[in-house]
Short mmCIF file of C-alpha atoms in Angstrom, two decimals:
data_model
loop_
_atom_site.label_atom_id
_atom_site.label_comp_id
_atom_site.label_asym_id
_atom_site.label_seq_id
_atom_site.Cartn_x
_atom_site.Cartn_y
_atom_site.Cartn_z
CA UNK U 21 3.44 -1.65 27.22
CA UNK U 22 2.63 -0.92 23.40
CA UNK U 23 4.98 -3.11 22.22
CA UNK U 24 3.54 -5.86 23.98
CA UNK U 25 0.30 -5.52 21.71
CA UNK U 26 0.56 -7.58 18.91
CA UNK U 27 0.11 -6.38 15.29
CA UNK U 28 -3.17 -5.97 14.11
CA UNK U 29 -5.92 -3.91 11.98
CA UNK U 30 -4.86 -0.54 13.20
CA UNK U 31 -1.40 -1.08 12.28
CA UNK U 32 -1.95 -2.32 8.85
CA UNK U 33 -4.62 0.75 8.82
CA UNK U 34 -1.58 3.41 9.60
CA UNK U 35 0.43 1.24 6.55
CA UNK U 36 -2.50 1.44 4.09
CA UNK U 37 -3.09 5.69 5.21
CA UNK U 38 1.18 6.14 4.61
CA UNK U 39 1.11 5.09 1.51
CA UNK U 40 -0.76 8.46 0.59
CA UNK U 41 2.27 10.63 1.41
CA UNK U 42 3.07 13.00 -1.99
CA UNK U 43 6.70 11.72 -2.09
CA UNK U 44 8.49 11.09 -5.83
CA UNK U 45 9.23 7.19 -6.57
CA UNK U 46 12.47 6.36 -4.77
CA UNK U 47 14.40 2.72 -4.31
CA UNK U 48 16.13 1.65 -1.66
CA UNK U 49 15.43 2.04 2.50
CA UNK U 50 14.16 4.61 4.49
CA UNK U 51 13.90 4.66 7.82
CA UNK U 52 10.88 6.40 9.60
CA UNK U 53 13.23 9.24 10.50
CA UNK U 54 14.16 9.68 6.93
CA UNK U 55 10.75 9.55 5.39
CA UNK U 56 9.18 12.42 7.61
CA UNK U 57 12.22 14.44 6.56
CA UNK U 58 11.37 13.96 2.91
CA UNK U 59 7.60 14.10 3.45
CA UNK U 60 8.35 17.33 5.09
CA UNK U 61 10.07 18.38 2.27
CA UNK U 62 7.23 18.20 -0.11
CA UNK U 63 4.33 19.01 2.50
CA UNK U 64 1.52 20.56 0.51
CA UNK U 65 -0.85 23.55 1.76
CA UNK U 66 -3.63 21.67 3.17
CA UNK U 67 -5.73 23.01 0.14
CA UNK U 68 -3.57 21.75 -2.82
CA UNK U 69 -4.16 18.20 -1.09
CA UNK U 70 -6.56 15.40 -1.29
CA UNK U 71 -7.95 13.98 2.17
CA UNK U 72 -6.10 10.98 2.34
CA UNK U 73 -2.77 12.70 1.99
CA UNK U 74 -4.11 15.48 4.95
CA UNK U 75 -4.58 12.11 6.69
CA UNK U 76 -1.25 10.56 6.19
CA UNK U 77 0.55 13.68 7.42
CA UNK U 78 -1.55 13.59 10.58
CA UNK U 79 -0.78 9.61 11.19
CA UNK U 80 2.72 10.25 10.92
CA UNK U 81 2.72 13.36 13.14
CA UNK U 82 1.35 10.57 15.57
CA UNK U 83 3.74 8.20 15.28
CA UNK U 84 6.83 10.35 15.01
CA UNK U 85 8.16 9.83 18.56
CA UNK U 86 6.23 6.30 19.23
CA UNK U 87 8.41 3.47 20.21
CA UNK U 88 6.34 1.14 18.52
CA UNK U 89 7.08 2.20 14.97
CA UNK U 90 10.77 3.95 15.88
CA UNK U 91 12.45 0.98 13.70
CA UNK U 92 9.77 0.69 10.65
CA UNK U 93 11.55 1.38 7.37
CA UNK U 94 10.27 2.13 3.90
CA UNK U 95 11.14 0.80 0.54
CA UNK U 96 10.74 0.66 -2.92
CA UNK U 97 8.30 3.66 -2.67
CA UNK U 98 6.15 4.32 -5.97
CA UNK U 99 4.02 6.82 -6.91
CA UNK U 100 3.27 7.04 -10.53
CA UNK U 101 1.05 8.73 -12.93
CA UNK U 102 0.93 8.37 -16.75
CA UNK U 103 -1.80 8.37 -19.16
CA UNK U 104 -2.51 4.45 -18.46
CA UNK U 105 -2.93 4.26 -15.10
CA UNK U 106 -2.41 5.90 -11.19
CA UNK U 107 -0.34 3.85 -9.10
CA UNK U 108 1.09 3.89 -5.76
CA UNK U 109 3.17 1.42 -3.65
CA UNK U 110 5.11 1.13 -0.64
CA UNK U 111 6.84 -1.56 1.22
CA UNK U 112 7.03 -1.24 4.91
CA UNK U 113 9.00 -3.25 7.38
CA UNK U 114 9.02 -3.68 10.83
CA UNK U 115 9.80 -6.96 13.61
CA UNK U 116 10.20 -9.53 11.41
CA UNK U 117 6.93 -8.13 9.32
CA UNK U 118 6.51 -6.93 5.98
CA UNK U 119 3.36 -4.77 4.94
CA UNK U 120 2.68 -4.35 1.45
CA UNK U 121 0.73 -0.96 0.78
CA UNK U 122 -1.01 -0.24 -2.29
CA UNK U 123 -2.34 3.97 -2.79
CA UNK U 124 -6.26 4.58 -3.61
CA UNK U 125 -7.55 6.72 -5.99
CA UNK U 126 -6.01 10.49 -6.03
CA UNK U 127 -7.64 13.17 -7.70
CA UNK U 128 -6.46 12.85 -10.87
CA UNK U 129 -9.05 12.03 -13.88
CA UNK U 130 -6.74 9.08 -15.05
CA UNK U 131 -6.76 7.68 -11.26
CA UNK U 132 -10.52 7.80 -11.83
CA UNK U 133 -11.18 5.84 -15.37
CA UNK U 134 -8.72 3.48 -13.51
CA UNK U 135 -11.28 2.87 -10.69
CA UNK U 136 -14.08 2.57 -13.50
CA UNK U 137 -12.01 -0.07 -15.70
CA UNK U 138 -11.71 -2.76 -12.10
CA UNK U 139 -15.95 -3.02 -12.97
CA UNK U 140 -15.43 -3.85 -16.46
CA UNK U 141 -12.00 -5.01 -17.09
CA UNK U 142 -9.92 -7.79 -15.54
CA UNK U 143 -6.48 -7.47 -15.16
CA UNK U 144 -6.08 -3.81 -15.79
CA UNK U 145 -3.04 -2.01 -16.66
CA UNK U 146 -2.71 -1.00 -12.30
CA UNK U 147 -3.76 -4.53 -11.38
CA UNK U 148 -0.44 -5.92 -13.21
CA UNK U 149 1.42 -3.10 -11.57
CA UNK U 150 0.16 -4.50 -7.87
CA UNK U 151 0.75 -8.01 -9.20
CA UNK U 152 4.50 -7.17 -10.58
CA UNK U 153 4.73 -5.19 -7.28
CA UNK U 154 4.19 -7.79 -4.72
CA UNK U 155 6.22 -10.44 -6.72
CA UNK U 156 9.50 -8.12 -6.64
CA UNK U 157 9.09 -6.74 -3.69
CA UNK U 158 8.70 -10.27 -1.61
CA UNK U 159 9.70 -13.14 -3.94
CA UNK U 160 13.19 -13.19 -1.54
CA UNK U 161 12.18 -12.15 1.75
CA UNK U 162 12.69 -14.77 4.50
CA UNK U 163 10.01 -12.96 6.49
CA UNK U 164 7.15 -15.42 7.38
CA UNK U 165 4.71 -12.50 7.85
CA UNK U 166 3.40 -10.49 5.13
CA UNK U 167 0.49 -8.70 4.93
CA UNK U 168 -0.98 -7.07 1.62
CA UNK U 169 -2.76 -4.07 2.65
CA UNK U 170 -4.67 -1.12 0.87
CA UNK U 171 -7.18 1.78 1.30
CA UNK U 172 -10.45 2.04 -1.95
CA UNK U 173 -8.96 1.58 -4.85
CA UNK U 174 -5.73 0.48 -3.05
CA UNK U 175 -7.62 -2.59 -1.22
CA UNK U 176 -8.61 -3.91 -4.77
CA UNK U 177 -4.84 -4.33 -5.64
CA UNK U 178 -4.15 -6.25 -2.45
CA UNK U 179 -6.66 -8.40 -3.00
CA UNK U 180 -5.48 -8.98 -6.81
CA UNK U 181 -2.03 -9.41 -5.92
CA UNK U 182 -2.02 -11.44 -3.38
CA UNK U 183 -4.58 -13.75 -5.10
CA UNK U 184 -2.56 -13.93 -8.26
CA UNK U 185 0.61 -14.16 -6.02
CA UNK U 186 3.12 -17.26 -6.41
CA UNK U 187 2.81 -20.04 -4.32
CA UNK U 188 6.14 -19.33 -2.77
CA UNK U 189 4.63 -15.96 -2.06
CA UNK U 190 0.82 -16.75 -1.08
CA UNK U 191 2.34 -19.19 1.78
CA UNK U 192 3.89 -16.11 3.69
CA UNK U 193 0.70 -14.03 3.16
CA UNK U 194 -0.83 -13.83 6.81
CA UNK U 195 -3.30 -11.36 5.98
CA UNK U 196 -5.40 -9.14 2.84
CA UNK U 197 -6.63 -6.44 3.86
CA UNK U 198 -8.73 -3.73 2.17
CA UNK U 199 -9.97 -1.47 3.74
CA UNK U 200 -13.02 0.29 2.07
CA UNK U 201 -12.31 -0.68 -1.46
CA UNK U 202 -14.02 -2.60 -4.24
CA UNK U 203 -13.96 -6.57 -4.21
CA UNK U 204 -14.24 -8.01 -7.53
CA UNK U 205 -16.12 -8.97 -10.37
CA UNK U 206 -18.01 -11.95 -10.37
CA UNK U 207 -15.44 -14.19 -12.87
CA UNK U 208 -12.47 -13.29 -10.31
CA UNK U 209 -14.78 -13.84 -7.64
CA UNK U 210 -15.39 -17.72 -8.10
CA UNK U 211 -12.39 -18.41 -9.11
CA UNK U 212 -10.13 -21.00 -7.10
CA UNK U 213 -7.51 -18.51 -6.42
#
């Protein structure tokens, strides 16, 4: 049965590839039902899109109908853009597990000095975002299982959060992963944390 396979990379994969979905910021729960109704709602033509978000569209075409994701909800969904900084967030629940997803890079020139200020710059304006991110969005959760996921630029933020994550936090943290994104400089690098 599916739902006999435990959780594992391709799940926090799908979580990290969702997180691309062109939806306005919105608080509160979704379920999945709910979010492919509003992602529906602001479907681009496939040529006003980047790849990732053709890619999130297809993942959850996939798991529309599966059982194993029929009870994952969404919260606290961001997706901002200002002149500091390109930022996108998404926190993802599901058995007992909470996945948090930071966005990559979009195509946006802003989303792109942000990816050239992680070589030169430590934290930047987005890494605070992540870090501010993961603290309100877990600080109160009983959940024992959280994973900090993210795709490029998104995998650098869930390796800075998590690693300037409370204690209280860090302890629940079963997992980092990011998934073909930059690591960090050198002074970050060695540090304890």
């Amino acid at each position: 049965k599916v739902m006999d396979v435990h959780w594992n990379n391709l799940d926090n994969l799908l979580c990290a590839i969702l997180v691309y979905i062109p939806l306005e910021t919105f608080s509160g729960k979704k379920s999945l039902k709910e979010f492919i109704v509003e992602s529906e709602k602001v479907k681009p033509v496939p040529e006003q899109t980047g790849e990732m978000a053709r890619t999130a569209y297809l993942a959850l075409d996939i798991i529309k109908n599966s059982a194993r994701y029929k009870n994952m909800t969404f919260s606290n969904f961001i997706n901002l853009k200002t002149d500091n900084t390109q930022f996108g967030a998404v926190t993802i629940r599901m058995s007992g597990k909470t996945v948090v997803s930071y966005k990559g890079t979009d195509s946006s020139i802003i989303g792109w000095i942000e990816n050239f200020r992680v070589t030169y710059s430590y934290p930047t304006f987005t890494h605070n975002l992540a870090i501010e991110y993961l603290k309100t969005n877990t600080h109160k959760l009983s959940d024992t299982e959280i994973y900090v996921v993210g795709h490029s630029k998104g995998g650098n933020l869930a390796l800075v959060s998590a690693m300037e994550a409370s204690q209280n936090i860090f302890k629940k943290i079963k997992q980092v992963y990011n998934f073909d994104g930059p690591g960090l400089r050198k002074e970050q690098f060695e540090r304890d944390e």
